[in-house]
GROMACS .gro file of N, CA and C in nm:
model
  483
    1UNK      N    1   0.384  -1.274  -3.169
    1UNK     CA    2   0.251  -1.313  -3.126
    1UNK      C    3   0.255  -1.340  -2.975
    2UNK      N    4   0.139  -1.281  -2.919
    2UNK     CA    5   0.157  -1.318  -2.755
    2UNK      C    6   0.122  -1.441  -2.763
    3UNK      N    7   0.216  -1.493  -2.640
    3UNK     CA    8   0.193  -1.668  -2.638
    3UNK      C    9   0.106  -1.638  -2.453
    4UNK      N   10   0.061  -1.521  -2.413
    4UNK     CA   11  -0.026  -1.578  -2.277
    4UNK      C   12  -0.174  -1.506  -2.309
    5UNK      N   13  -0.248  -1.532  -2.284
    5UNK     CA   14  -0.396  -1.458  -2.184
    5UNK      C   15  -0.441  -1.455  -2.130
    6UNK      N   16  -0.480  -1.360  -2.085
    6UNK     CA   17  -0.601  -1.312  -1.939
    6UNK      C   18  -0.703  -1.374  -1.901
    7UNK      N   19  -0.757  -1.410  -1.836
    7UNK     CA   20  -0.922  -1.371  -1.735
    7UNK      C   21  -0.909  -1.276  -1.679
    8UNK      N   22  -1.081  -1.242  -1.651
    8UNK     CA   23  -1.086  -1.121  -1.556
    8UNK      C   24  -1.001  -1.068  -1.398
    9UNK      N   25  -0.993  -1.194  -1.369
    9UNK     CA   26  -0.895  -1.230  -1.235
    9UNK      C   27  -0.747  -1.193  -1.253
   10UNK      N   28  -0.703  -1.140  -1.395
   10UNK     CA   29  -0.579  -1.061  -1.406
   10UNK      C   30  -0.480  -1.215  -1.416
   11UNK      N   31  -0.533  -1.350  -1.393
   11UNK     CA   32  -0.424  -1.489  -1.445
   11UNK      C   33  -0.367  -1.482  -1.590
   12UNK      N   34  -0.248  -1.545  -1.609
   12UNK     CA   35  -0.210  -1.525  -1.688
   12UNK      C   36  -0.209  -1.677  -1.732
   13UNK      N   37  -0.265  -1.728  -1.840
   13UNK     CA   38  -0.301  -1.878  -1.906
   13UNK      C   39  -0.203  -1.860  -2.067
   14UNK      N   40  -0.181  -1.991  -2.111
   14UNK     CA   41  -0.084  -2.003  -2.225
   14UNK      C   42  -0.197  -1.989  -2.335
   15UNK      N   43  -0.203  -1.920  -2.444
   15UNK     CA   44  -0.287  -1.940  -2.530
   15UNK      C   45  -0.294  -2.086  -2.623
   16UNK      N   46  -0.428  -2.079  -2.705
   16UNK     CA   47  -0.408  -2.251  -2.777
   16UNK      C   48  -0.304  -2.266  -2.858
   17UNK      N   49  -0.289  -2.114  -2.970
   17UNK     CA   50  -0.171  -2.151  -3.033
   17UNK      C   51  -0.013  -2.191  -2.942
   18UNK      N   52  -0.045  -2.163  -2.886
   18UNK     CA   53   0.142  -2.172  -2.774
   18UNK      C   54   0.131  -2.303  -2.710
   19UNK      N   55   0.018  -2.348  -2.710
   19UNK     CA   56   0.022  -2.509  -2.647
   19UNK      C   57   0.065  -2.587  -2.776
   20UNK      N   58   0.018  -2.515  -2.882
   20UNK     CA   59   0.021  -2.617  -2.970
   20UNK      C   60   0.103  -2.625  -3.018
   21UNK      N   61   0.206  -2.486  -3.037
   21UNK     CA   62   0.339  -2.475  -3.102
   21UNK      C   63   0.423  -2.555  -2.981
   22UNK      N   64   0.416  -2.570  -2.840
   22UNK     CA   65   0.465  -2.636  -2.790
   22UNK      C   66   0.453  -2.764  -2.777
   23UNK      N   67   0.362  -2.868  -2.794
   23UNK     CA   68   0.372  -3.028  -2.844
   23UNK      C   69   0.473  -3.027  -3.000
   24UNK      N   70   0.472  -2.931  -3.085
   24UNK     CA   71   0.515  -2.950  -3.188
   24UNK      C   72   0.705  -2.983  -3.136
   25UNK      N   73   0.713  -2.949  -3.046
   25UNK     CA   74   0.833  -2.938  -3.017
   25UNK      C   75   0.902  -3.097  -2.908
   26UNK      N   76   0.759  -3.179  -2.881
   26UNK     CA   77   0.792  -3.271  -2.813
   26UNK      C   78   0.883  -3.387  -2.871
   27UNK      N   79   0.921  -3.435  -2.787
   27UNK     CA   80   0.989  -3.578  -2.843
   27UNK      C   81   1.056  -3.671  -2.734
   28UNK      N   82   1.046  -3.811  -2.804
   28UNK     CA   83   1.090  -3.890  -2.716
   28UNK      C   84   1.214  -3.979  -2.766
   29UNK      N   85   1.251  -4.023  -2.687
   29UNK     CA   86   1.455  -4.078  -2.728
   29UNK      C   87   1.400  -4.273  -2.686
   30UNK      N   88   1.441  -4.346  -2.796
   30UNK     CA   89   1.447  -4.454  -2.795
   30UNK      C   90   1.567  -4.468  -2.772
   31UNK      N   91   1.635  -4.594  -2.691
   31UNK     CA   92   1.770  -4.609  -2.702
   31UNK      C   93   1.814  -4.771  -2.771
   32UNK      N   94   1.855  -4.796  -2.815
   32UNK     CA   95   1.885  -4.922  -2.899
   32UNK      C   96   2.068  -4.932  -2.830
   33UNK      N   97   2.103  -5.127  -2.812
   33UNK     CA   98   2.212  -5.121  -2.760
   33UNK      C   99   2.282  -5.280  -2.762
   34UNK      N  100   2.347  -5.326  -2.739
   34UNK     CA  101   2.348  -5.469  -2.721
   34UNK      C  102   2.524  -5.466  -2.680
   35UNK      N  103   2.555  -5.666  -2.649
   35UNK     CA  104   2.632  -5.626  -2.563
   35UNK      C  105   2.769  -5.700  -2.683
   36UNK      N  106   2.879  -5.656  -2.627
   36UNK     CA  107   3.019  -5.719  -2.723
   36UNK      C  108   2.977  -5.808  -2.798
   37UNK      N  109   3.027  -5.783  -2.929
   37UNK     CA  110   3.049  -5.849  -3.071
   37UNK      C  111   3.137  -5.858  -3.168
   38UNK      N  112   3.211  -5.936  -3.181
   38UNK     CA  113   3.297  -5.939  -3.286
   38UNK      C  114   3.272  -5.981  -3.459
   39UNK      N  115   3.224  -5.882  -3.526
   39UNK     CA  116   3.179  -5.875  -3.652
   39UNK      C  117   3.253  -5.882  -3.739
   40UNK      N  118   3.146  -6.029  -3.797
   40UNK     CA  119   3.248  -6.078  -3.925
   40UNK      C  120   3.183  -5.971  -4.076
   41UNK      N  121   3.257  -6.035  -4.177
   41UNK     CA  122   3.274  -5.914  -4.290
   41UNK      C  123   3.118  -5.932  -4.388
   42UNK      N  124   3.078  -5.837  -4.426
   42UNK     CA  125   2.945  -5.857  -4.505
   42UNK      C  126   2.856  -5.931  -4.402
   43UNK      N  127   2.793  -5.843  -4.309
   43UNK     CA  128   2.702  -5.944  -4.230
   43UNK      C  129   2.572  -5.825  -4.210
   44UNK      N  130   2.466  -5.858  -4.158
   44UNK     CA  131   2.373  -5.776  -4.121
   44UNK      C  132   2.357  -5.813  -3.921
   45UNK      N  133   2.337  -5.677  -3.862
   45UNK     CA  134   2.350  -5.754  -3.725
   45UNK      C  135   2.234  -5.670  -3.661
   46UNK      N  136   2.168  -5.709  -3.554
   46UNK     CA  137   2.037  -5.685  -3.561
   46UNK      C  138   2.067  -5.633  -3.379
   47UNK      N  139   1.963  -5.574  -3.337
   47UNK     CA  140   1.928  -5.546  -3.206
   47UNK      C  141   1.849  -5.436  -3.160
   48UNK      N  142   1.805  -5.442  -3.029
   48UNK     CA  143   1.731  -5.369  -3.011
   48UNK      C  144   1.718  -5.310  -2.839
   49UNK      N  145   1.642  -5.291  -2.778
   49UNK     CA  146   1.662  -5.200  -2.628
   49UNK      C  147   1.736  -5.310  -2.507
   50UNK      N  148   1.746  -5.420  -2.528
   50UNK     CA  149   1.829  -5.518  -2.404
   50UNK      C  150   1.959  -5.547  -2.439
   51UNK      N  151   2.068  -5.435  -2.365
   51UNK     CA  152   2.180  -5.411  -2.377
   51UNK      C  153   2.279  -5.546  -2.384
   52UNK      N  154   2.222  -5.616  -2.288
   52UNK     CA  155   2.299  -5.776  -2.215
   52UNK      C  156   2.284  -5.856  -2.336
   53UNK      N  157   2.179  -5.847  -2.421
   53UNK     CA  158   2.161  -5.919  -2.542
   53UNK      C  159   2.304  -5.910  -2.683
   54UNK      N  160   2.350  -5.994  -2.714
   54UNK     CA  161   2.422  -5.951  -2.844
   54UNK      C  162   2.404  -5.969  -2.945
   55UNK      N  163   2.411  -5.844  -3.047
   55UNK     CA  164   2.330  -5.845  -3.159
   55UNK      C  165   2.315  -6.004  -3.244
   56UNK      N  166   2.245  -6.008  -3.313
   56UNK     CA  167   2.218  -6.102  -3.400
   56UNK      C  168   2.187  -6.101  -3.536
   57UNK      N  169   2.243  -6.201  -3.615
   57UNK     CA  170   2.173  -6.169  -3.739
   57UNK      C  171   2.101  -6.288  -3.794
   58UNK      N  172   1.984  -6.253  -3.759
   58UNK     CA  173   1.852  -6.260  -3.803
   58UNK      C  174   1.765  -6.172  -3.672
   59UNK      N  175   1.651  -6.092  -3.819
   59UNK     CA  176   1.578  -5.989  -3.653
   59UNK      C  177   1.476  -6.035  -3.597
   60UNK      N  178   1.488  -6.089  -3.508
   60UNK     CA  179   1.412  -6.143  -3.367
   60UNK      C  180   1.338  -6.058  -3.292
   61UNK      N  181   1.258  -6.120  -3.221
   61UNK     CA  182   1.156  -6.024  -3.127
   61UNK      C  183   1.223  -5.957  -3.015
   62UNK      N  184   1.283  -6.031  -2.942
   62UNK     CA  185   1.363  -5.997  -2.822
   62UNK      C  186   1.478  -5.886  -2.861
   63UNK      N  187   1.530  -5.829  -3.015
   63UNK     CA  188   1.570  -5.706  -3.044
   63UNK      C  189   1.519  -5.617  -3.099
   64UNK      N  190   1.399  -5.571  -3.040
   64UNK     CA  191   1.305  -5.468  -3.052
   64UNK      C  192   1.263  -5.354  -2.956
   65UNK      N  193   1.255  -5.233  -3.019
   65UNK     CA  194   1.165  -5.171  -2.926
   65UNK      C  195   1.023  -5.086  -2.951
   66UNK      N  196   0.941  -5.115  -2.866
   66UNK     CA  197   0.783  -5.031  -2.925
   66UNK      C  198   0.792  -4.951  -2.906
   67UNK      N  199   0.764  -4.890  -2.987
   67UNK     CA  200   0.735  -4.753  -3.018
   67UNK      C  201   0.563  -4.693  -2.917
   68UNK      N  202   0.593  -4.611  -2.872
   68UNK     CA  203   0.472  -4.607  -2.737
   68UNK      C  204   0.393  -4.445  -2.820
   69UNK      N  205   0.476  -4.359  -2.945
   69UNK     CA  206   0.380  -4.324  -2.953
   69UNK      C  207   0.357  -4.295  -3.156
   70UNK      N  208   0.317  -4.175  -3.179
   70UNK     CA  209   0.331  -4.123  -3.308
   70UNK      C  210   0.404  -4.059  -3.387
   71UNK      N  211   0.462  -4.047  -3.482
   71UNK     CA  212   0.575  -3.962  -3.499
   71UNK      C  213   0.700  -4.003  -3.597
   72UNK      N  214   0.802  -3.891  -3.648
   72UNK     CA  215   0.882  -3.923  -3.730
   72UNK      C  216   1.017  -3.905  -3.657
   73UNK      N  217   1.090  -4.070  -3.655
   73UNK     CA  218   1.242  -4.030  -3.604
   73UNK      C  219   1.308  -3.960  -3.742
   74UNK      N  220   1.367  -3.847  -3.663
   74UNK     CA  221   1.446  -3.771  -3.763
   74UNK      C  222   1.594  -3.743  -3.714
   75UNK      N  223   1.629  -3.767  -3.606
   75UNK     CA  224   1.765  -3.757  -3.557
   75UNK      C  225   1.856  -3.879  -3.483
   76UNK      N  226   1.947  -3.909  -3.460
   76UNK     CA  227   1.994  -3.998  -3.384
   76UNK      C  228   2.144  -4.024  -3.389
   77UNK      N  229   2.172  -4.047  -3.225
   77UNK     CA  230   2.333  -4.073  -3.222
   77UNK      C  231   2.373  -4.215  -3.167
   78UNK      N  232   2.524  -4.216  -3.205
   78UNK     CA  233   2.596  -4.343  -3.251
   78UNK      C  234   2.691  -4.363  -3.150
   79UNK      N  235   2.709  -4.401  -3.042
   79UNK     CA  236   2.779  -4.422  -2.991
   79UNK      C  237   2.863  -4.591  -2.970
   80UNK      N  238   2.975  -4.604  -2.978
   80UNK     CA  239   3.004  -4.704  -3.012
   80UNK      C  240   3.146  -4.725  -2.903
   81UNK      N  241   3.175  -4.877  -2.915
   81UNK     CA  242   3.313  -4.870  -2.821
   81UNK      C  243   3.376  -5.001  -2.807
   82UNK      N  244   3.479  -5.021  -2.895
   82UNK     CA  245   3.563  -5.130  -2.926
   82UNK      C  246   3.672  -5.156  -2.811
   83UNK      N  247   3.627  -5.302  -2.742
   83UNK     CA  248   3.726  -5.331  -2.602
   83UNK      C  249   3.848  -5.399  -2.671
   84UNK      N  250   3.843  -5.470  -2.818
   84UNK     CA  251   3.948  -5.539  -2.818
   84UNK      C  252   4.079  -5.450  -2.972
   85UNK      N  253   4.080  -5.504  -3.081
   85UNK     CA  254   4.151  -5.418  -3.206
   85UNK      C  255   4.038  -5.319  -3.249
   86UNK      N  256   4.070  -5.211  -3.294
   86UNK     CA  257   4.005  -5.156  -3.372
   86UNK      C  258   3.996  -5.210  -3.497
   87UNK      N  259   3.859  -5.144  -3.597
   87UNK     CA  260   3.909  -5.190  -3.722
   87UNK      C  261   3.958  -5.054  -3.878
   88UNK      N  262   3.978  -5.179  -3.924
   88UNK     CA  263   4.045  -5.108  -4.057
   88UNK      C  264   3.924  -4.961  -4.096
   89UNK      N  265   3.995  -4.897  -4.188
   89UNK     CA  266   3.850  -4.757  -4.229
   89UNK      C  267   3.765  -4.792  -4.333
   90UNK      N  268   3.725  -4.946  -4.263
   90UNK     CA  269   3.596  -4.930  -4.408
   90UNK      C  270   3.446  -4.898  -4.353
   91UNK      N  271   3.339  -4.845  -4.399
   91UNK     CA  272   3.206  -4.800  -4.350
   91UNK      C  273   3.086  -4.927  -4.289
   92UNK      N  274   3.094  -4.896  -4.192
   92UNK     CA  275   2.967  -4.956  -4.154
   92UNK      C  276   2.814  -4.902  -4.164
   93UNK      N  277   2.731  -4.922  -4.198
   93UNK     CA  278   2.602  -4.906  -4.237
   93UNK      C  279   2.523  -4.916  -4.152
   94UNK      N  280   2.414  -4.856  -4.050
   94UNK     CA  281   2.343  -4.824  -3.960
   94UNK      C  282   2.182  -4.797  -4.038
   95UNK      N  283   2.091  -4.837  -3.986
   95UNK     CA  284   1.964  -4.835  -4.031
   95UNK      C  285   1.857  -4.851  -3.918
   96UNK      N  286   1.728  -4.805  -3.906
   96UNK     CA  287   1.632  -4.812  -3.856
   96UNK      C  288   1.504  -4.888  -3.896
   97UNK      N  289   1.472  -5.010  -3.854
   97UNK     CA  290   1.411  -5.060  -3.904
   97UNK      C  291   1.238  -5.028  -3.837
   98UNK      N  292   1.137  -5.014  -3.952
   98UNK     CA  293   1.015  -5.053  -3.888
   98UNK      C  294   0.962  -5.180  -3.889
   99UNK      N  295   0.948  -5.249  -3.832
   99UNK     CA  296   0.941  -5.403  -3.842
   99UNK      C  297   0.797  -5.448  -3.907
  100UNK      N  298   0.718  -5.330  -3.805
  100UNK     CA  299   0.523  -5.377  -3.862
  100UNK      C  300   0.496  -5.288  -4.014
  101UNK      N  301   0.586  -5.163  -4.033
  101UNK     CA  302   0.517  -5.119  -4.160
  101UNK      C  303   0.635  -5.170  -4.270
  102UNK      N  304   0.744  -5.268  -4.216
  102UNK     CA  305   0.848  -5.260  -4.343
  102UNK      C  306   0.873  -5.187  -4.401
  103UNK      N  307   0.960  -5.078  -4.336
  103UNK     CA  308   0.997  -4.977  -4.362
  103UNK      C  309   1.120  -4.939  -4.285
  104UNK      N  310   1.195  -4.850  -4.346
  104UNK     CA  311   1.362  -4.829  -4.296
  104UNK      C  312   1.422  -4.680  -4.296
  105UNK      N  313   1.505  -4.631  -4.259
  105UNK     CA  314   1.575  -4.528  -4.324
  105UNK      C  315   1.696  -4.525  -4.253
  106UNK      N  316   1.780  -4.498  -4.368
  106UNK     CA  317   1.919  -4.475  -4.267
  106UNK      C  318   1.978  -4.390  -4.159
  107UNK      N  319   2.049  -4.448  -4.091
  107UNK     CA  320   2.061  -4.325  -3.966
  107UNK      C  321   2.212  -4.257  -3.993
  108UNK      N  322   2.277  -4.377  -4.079
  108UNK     CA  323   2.418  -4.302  -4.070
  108UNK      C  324   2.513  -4.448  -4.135
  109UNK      N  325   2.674  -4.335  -4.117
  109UNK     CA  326   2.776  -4.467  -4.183
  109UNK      C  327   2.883  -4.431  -4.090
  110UNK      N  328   2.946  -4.525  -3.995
  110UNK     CA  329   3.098  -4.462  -3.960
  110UNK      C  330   3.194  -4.603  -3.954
  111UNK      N  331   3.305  -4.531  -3.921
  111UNK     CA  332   3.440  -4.647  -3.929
  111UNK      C  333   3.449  -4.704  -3.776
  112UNK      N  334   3.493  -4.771  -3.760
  112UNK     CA  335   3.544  -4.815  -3.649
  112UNK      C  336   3.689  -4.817  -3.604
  113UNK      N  337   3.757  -4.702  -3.641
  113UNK     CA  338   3.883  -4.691  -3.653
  113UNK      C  339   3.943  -4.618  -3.478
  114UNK      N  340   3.902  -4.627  -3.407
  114UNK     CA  341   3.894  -4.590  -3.278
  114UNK      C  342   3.835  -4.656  -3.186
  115UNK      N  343   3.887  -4.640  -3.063
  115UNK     CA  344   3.847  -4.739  -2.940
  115UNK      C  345   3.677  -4.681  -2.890
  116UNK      N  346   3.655  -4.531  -2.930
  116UNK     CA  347   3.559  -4.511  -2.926
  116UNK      C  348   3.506  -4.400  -2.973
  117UNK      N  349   3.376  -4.353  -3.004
  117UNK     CA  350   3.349  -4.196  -3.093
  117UNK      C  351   3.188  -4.224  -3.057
  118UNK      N  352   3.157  -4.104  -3.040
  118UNK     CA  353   2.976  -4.023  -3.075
  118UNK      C  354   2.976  -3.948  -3.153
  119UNK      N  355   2.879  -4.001  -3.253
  119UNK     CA  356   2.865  -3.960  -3.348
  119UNK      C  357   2.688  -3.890  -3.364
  120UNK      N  358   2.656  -3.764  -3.369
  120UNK     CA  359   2.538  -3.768  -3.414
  120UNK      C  360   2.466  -3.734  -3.565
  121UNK      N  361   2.349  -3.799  -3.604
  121UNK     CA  362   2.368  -3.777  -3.722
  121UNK      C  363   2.168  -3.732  -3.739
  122UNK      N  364   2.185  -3.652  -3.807
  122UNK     CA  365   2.028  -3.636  -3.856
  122UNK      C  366   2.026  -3.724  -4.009
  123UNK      N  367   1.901  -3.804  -3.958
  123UNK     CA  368   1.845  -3.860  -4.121
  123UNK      C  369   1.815  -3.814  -4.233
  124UNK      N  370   1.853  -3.911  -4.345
  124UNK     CA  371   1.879  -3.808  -4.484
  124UNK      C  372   1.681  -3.843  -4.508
  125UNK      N  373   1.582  -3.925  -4.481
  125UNK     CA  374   1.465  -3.940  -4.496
  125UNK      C  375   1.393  -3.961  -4.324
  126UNK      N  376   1.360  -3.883  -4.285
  126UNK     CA  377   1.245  -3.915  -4.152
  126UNK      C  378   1.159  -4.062  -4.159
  127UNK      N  379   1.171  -4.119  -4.085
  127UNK     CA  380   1.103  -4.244  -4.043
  127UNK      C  381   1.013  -4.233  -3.994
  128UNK      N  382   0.839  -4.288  -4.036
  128UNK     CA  383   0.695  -4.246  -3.951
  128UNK      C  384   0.709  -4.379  -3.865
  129UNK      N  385   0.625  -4.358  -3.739
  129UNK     CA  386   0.582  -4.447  -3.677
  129UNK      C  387   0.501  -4.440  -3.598
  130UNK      N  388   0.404  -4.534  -3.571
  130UNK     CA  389   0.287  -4.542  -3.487
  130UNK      C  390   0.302  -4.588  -3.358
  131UNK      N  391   0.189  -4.586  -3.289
  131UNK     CA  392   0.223  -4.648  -3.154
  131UNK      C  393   0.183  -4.802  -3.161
  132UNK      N  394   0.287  -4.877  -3.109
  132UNK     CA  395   0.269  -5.013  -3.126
  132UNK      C  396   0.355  -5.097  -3.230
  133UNK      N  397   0.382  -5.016  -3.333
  133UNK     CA  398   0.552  -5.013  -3.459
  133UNK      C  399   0.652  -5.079  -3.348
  134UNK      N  400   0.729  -5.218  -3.391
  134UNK     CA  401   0.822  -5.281  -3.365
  134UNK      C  402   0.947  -5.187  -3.467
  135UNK      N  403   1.013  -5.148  -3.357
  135UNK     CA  404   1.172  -5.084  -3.433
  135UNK      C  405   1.321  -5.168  -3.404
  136UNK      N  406   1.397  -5.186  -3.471
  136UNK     CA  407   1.491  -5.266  -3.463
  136UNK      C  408   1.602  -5.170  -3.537
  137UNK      N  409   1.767  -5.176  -3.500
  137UNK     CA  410   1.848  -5.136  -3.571
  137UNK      C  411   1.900  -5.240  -3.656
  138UNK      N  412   1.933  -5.207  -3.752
  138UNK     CA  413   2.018  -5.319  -3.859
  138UNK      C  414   2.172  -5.262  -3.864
  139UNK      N  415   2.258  -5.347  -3.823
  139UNK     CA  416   2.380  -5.242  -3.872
  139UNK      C  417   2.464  -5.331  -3.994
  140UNK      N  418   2.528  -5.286  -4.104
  140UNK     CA  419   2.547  -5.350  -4.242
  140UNK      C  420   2.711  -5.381  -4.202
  141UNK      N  421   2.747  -5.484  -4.169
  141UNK     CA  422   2.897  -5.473  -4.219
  141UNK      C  423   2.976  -5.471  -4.330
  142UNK      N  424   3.140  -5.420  -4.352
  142UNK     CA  425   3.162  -5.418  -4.426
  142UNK      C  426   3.257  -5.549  -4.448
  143UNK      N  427   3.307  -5.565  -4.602
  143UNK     CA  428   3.446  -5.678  -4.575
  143UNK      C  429   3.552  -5.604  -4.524
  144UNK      N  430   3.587  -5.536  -4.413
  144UNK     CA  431   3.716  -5.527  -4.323
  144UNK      C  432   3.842  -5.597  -4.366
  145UNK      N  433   3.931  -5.507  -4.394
  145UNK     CA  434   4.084  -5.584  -4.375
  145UNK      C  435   4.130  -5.615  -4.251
  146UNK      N  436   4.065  -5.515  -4.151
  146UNK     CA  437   4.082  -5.584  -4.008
  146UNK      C  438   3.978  -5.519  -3.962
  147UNK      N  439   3.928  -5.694  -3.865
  147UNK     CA  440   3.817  -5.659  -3.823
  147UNK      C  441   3.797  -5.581  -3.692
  148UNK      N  442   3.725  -5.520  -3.646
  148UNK     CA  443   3.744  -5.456  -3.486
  148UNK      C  444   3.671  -5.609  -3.418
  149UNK      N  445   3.710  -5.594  -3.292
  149UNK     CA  446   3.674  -5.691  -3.175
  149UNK      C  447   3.587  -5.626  -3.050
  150UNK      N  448   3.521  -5.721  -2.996
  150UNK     CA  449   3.461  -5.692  -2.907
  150UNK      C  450   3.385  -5.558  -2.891
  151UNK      N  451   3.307  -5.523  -3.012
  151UNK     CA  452   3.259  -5.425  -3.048
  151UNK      C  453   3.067  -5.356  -2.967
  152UNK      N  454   3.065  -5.214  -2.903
  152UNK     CA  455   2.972  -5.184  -2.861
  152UNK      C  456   2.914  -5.114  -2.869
  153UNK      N  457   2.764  -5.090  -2.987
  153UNK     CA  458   2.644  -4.954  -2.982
  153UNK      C  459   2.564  -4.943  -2.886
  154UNK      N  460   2.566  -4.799  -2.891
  154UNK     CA  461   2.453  -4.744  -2.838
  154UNK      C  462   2.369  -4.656  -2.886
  155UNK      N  463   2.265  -4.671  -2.971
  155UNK     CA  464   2.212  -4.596  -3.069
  155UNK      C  465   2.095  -4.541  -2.981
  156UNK      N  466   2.056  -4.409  -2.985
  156UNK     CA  467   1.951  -4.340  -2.943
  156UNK      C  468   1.872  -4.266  -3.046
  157UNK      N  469   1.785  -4.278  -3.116
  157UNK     CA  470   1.674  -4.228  -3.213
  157UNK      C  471   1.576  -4.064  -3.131
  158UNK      N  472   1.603  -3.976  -3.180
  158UNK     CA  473   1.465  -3.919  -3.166
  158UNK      C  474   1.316  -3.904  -3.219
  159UNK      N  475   1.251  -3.913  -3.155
  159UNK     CA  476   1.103  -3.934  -3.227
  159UNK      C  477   1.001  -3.837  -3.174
  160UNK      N  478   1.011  -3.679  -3.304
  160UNK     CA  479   0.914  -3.600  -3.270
  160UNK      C  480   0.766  -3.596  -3.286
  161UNK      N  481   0.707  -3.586  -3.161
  161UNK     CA  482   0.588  -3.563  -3.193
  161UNK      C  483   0.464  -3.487  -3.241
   0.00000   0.00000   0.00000
């Protein structure tokens, strides 16, 4: 299908379908992050876009980020980075929280068995969100035989529009 057309003036303009197949293709990157933590076993730990902040568990306002427009996160990577022991290979649990529609989906599971790894992962369910949706990450710990120390995410979400 031609994606341009004419005026008489011989210009060449994008047609409507090609504008439109092109928003289909937009998207914007939330980044979620917080600063060293040493995570104890079975815990839930919370955070959101203020890196200097360290996660918490219970989810608070100050670990959030708004969501500015419409759309389903469907992708997102894991970046992580342990300054002190690594830990043992048991799974940690990663989630996306919507805070205003109570609503979640997982983003992923990895070990902490390394000083550091990126991981990207597409979601097994797409997450909707509106503009104005409070988003928060939840990350699940596990009971660890050894725990990692001084532990650091950096989670980035995509959200197509």
């Amino acid at each position: 299908q031609n994606s341009l057309s004419y005026d008489g003036s011989g210009k060449k303009f994008p047609t409507v379908d090609a504008v439109n197949e092109g928003l289909k293709k937009m998207c914007v990157i939330y980044r979620f992050a917080h600063s060293a933590v040493s995570p104890s076993d079975n815990n839930v730990y919370y955070f959101g876009d203020l890196s200097e902040l360290v996660a918490t568990s219970s989810p608070v306002l100050s670990r959030t980020v708004m969501s500015l427009v419409d759309g389903f996160i469907t992708e997102a990577s894991i970046l992580y980075a342990v300054g002190g022991n690594v830990g043992s290979s048991h799974y940690s649990t990663f989630r996306i929280n919507n805070l205003t529609k109570n609503t979640n989906a997982r983003i992923g599971i990895i070990t902490h068995t390394t000083s550091e790894s990126n991981v990207f992962q597409t979601l097994e369910q797409p997450l909707w969100v509106s503009k104005g949706d409070l988003l928060q990450i939840a990350w699940e710990t596990p009971a660890w035989s050894t725990n990692p120390t001084s532990v650091r995410h950096i989670i980035s979400v995509k959200v197509e529009i």
